[in-house]
């Protein structure tokens, strides 16, 4: 992992991160790209489910909930 | 599929996609769009009641078609599944992609959400790569206005090179312009000059190499640039679709195969792997959507989403999220019970007055007594009971529920509950299928289609029956009111609501437990990839909800119940009145079942009612009542107090009521639901599992409850 990058699910609520890398492969990777999670996309963590997972993220104007398993495969640089 | 289609175009439209159109004169229009964009509202507003729904051939994906006339032409509108993309390989996306690509509609309308244009442009751009004949319908313009989002439609049209129409389909705004645009594009009276996305050097070079060879092989049967791009991308499912529709393998044909091999080598020499190539292709579209949105959308209020976020913070909060959810559900039940009570009595009184009239008519015409008994005491009475008990609660419950759906609350339920489902190794969207199950389990089973992973879809299917449907609610409500609320005095309807709520929560707990058990045994596996969109909250359209939920849901479910109740009433009357020896058929059956019924805290008649109620859960209570009344003189049953007296006279205690409620929650799915399960799973094995799992749960729970209560001497 490059220095300064954290997996998306570690991004604190209310803060933003810039997508720098996807570690998912195949279909899961395609799905993430389709959500608009390409290089340098800014993502904001906006809400956690009552039990702490999944987390809702603001991605390109849409609010998408991801489980920590998926969000963990998205590496972001906190903004 | 062993079938190959030698032709595309209009002949193929009918064969492959079962489009109900006359190719010689009808204009075929596809309707695409992201979920939650009001696509179905657009579909409904355009086609009105001229609709037909079925399945896509060989796929468990709903296929809705409708028609409308405009100008001097007849249009057939094909509603494609709502998708965000055409490249993520879900079944819905495959269906939508294949129809646009191989069905060759005369025009494709892409419905986009004005409040979230950038995300929606992704699909628009992907479709533009396949076909030139596209109309973009930017819907929900009123929501955008409310959020102070400005959209320059003319500029968007200029950038994309195709017609763009702003609509507000809920109020019918912009529909004429939309029809106009569809007319012009599909009949070629307007010239479109659609945009082509450029992919940068290595990819464009590769396309230039491959495209001429594709043109020479397939002519204009498919878009050659798009096909070239997909072959370079190496997407397996698109290859399969291409092979199927073309009737030969394009990628394996000699020339393209050697070209593709060359391209692959060149890419590798330049250090571009297959994954990177795909990333580049997808990223290009996403970036273009971003640039386009930046140039046509203006946010006059940067905080346009703040209210939604505030509501979300409450509805999904750590401390309040789940209590609010349970509270809302309880409130819906309470309103339903409270509101249904009086109209129910009124309906019952009215229907029984009609019964007297009918009886009078029979007598005055000198018709035989047995005919009167079968038709009036058998059929009519059962139907009257079903109508008076079911109609009022449904007429309240369904609109309330549709309101929550329209508001956008249901995805929040899935969000709140997802972690529980994850721990059960199941899918978070299972919560949504359960919500549908409250209306009707068969509908819940069909809703399981939204779950992509087959394993998780099966879990959701098998456990859907643990959610009590509308046919079972009346039983639960009646018993809770009679036996539990009866002792609660002034708080009776609250107590009844709470006990029904408790039953529902128990059902959810059982769902999670059984889901987990299935995941650890016969349906082993890990949770699949999960993404869930939380769409913006929307103001529900109250008038529309009333009409839609009454027509689509209430009357539909009631109609089904009545058509089953009438013949069932007849059969049961016959069973209760045909004697063998000194006992009726019903009594024989009941006495046979008595030992098992007693063991489970019920009696033989109740168990018999559940078995005879297999066609529809709605008639379980009427059967119980009828079997008891057959023994007594026929009494008028026009109130819950009379019902209580009847049940108590036949040996019911609170334990009987509790066990009947528990068994109602946990027993085999009704006939319709099982048929749906067998259709959806295409497997008698999973249908059998779906039959046995809830039944065994019910037997086990009732046995434990009955035996322990009796051992403790509580009842």
PDB file of N, CA, C and O in Angstrom, chain B residues 331-359:
ATOM      1  N   UNK B 331     -46.618   1.673  14.135  1.00  0.00           N
ATOM      2  CA  UNK B 331     -47.591   2.731  13.880  1.00  0.00           C
ATOM      3  C   UNK B 331     -48.474   2.360  12.687  1.00  0.00           C
ATOM      4  O   UNK B 331     -49.699   2.536  12.722  1.00  0.00           O
ATOM      5  N   UNK B 332     -47.851   1.800  11.654  1.00  0.00           N
ATOM      6  CA  UNK B 332     -48.610   1.379  10.477  1.00  0.00           C
ATOM      7  C   UNK B 332     -49.628   0.301  10.880  1.00  0.00           C
ATOM      8  O   UNK B 332     -50.798   0.355  10.499  1.00  0.00           O
ATOM      9  N   UNK B 333     -49.191  -0.664  11.686  1.00  0.00           N
ATOM     10  CA  UNK B 333     -50.114  -1.719  12.131  1.00  0.00           C
ATOM     11  C   UNK B 333     -51.255  -1.139  12.954  1.00  0.00           C
ATOM     12  O   UNK B 333     -52.410  -1.505  12.796  1.00  0.00           O
ATOM     13  N   UNK B 334     -50.881  -0.222  13.851  1.00  0.00           N
ATOM     14  CA  UNK B 334     -51.879   0.354  14.753  1.00  0.00           C
ATOM     15  C   UNK B 334     -52.938   1.116  13.957  1.00  0.00           C
ATOM     16  O   UNK B 334     -54.127   0.935  14.155  1.00  0.00           O
ATOM     17  N   UNK B 335     -52.441   1.960  13.015  1.00  0.00           N
ATOM     18  CA  UNK B 335     -53.370   2.715  12.175  1.00  0.00           C
ATOM     19  C   UNK B 335     -54.283   1.764  11.410  1.00  0.00           C
ATOM     20  O   UNK B 335     -55.489   1.988  11.297  1.00  0.00           O
ATOM     21  N   UNK B 336     -53.686   0.699  10.897  1.00  0.00           N
ATOM     22  CA  UNK B 336     -54.451  -0.261  10.118  1.00  0.00           C
ATOM     23  C   UNK B 336     -55.556  -0.876  10.959  1.00  0.00           C
ATOM     24  O   UNK B 336     -56.726  -0.935  10.562  1.00  0.00           O
ATOM     25  N   UNK B 337     -55.190  -1.319  12.171  1.00  0.00           N
ATOM     26  CA  UNK B 337     -56.183  -1.992  13.018  1.00  0.00           C
ATOM     27  C   UNK B 337     -57.242  -1.040  13.517  1.00  0.00           C
ATOM     28  O   UNK B 337     -58.427  -1.316  13.467  1.00  0.00           O
ATOM     29  N   UNK B 338     -56.750   0.121  13.973  1.00  0.00           N
ATOM     30  CA  UNK B 338     -57.659   1.122  14.509  1.00  0.00           C
ATOM     31  C   UNK B 338     -58.633   1.575  13.431  1.00  0.00           C
ATOM     32  O   UNK B 338     -59.832   1.657  13.649  1.00  0.00           O
ATOM     33  N   UNK B 339     -58.068   1.858  12.257  1.00  0.00           N
ATOM     34  CA  UNK B 339     -58.880   2.405  11.182  1.00  0.00           C
ATOM     35  C   UNK B 339     -59.796   1.376  10.545  1.00  0.00           C
ATOM     36  O   UNK B 339     -60.831   1.723   9.980  1.00  0.00           O
ATOM     37  N   UNK B 340     -59.407   0.108  10.614  1.00  0.00           N
ATOM     38  CA  UNK B 340     -60.163  -0.911   9.888  1.00  0.00           C
ATOM     39  C   UNK B 340     -61.348  -1.425  10.692  1.00  0.00           C
ATOM     40  O   UNK B 340     -62.292  -1.984  10.143  1.00  0.00           O
ATOM     41  N   UNK B 341     -61.274  -1.237  11.997  1.00  0.00           N
ATOM     42  CA  UNK B 341     -62.265  -1.835  12.887  1.00  0.00           C
ATOM     43  C   UNK B 341     -63.696  -1.472  12.504  1.00  0.00           C
ATOM     44  O   UNK B 341     -64.523  -2.334  12.232  1.00  0.00           O
ATOM     45  N   UNK B 342     -63.970  -0.171  12.437  1.00  0.00           N
ATOM     46  CA  UNK B 342     -65.331   0.276  12.195  1.00  0.00           C
ATOM     47  C   UNK B 342     -65.830  -0.070  10.791  1.00  0.00           C
ATOM     48  O   UNK B 342     -66.896  -0.673  10.643  1.00  0.00           O
ATOM     49  N   UNK B 343     -65.061   0.271   9.745  1.00  0.00           N
ATOM     50  CA  UNK B 343     -65.506  -0.115   8.399  1.00  0.00           C
ATOM     51  C   UNK B 343     -65.722  -1.623   8.263  1.00  0.00           C
ATOM     52  O   UNK B 343     -66.632  -2.054   7.548  1.00  0.00           O
ATOM     53  N   UNK B 344     -64.907  -2.406   8.961  1.00  0.00           N
ATOM     54  CA  UNK B 344     -65.064  -3.861   8.909  1.00  0.00           C
ATOM     55  C   UNK B 344     -66.439  -4.266   9.407  1.00  0.00           C
ATOM     56  O   UNK B 344     -67.134  -5.081   8.798  1.00  0.00           O
ATOM     57  N   UNK B 345     -66.817  -3.690  10.567  1.00  0.00           N
ATOM     58  CA  UNK B 345     -68.123  -4.024  11.148  1.00  0.00           C
ATOM     59  C   UNK B 345     -69.252  -3.609  10.212  1.00  0.00           C
ATOM     60  O   UNK B 345     -70.214  -4.335  10.012  1.00  0.00           O
ATOM     61  N   UNK B 346     -69.066  -2.412   9.637  1.00  0.00           N
ATOM     62  CA  UNK B 346     -70.077  -1.879   8.736  1.00  0.00           C
ATOM     63  C   UNK B 346     -70.250  -2.788   7.526  1.00  0.00           C
ATOM     64  O   UNK B 346     -71.368  -3.153   7.138  1.00  0.00           O
ATOM     65  N   UNK B 347     -69.099  -3.176   6.963  1.00  0.00           N
ATOM     66  CA  UNK B 347     -69.123  -4.051   5.791  1.00  0.00           C
ATOM     67  C   UNK B 347     -69.791  -5.382   6.128  1.00  0.00           C
ATOM     68  O   UNK B 347     -70.638  -5.881   5.392  1.00  0.00           O
ATOM     69  N   UNK B 348     -69.389  -5.953   7.288  1.00  0.00           N
ATOM     70  CA  UNK B 348     -69.942  -7.244   7.686  1.00  0.00           C
ATOM     71  C   UNK B 348     -71.453  -7.145   7.829  1.00  0.00           C
ATOM     72  O   UNK B 348     -72.205  -7.973   7.303  1.00  0.00           O
ATOM     73  N   UNK B 349     -71.898  -6.087   8.528  1.00  0.00           N
ATOM     74  CA  UNK B 349     -73.339  -5.918   8.724  1.00  0.00           C
ATOM     75  C   UNK B 349     -74.055  -5.821   7.379  1.00  0.00           C
ATOM     76  O   UNK B 349     -75.075  -6.479   7.144  1.00  0.00           O
ATOM     77  N   UNK B 350     -73.473  -5.013   6.476  1.00  0.00           N
ATOM     78  CA  UNK B 350     -74.077  -4.831   5.162  1.00  0.00           C
ATOM     79  C   UNK B 350     -74.135  -6.135   4.388  1.00  0.00           C
ATOM     80  O   UNK B 350     -75.174  -6.493   3.819  1.00  0.00           O
ATOM     81  N   UNK B 351     -73.014  -6.847   4.385  1.00  0.00           N
ATOM     82  CA  UNK B 351     -72.950  -8.081   3.600  1.00  0.00           C
ATOM     83  C   UNK B 351     -73.904  -9.141   4.150  1.00  0.00           C
ATOM     84  O   UNK B 351     -74.483  -9.923   3.400  1.00  0.00           O
ATOM     85  N   UNK B 352     -74.080  -9.156   5.487  1.00  0.00           N
ATOM     86  CA  UNK B 352     -74.998 -10.153   6.040  1.00  0.00           C
ATOM     87  C   UNK B 352     -76.455  -9.776   5.795  1.00  0.00           C
ATOM     88  O   UNK B 352     -77.315 -10.635   5.694  1.00  0.00           O
ATOM     89  N   UNK B 353     -76.681  -8.442   5.670  1.00  0.00           N
ATOM     90  CA  UNK B 353     -78.033  -8.033   5.316  1.00  0.00           C
ATOM     91  C   UNK B 353     -78.337  -8.521   3.890  1.00  0.00           C
ATOM     92  O   UNK B 353     -79.428  -9.003   3.605  1.00  0.00           O
ATOM     93  N   UNK B 354     -77.340  -8.401   3.026  1.00  0.00           N
ATOM     94  CA  UNK B 354     -77.528  -8.891   1.659  1.00  0.00           C
ATOM     95  C   UNK B 354     -77.778 -10.403   1.678  1.00  0.00           C
ATOM     96  O   UNK B 354     -78.596 -10.922   0.925  1.00  0.00           O
ATOM     97  N   UNK B 355     -77.101 -11.069   2.602  1.00  0.00           N
ATOM     98  CA  UNK B 355     -77.284 -12.520   2.697  1.00  0.00           C
ATOM     99  C   UNK B 355     -78.741 -12.860   2.989  1.00  0.00           C
ATOM    100  O   UNK B 355     -79.319 -13.754   2.367  1.00  0.00           O
ATOM    101  N   UNK B 356     -79.323 -12.095   3.915  1.00  0.00           N
ATOM    102  CA  UNK B 356     -80.737 -12.347   4.241  1.00  0.00           C
ATOM    103  C   UNK B 356     -81.613 -12.169   3.015  1.00  0.00           C
ATOM    104  O   UNK B 356     -82.482 -12.985   2.728  1.00  0.00           O
ATOM    105  N   UNK B 357     -81.339 -11.068   2.293  1.00  0.00           N
ATOM    106  CA  UNK B 357     -82.091 -10.807   1.068  1.00  0.00           C
ATOM    107  C   UNK B 357     -81.975 -11.971   0.099  1.00  0.00           C
ATOM    108  O   UNK B 357     -82.960 -12.440  -0.468  1.00  0.00           O
ATOM    109  N   UNK B 358     -80.716 -12.420  -0.083  1.00  0.00           N
ATOM    110  CA  UNK B 358     -80.468 -13.520  -1.020  1.00  0.00           C
ATOM    111  C   UNK B 358     -81.234 -14.768  -0.586  1.00  0.00           C
ATOM    112  O   UNK B 358     -81.871 -15.444  -1.390  1.00  0.00           O
ATOM    113  N   UNK B 359     -81.187 -15.039   0.714  1.00  0.00           N
ATOM    114  CA  UNK B 359     -81.912 -16.197   1.241  1.00  0.00           C
ATOM    115  C   UNK B 359     -83.392 -16.078   0.915  1.00  0.00           C
ATOM    116  O   UNK B 359     -84.035 -17.031   0.468  1.00  0.00           O
TER     117      UNK B 359
END
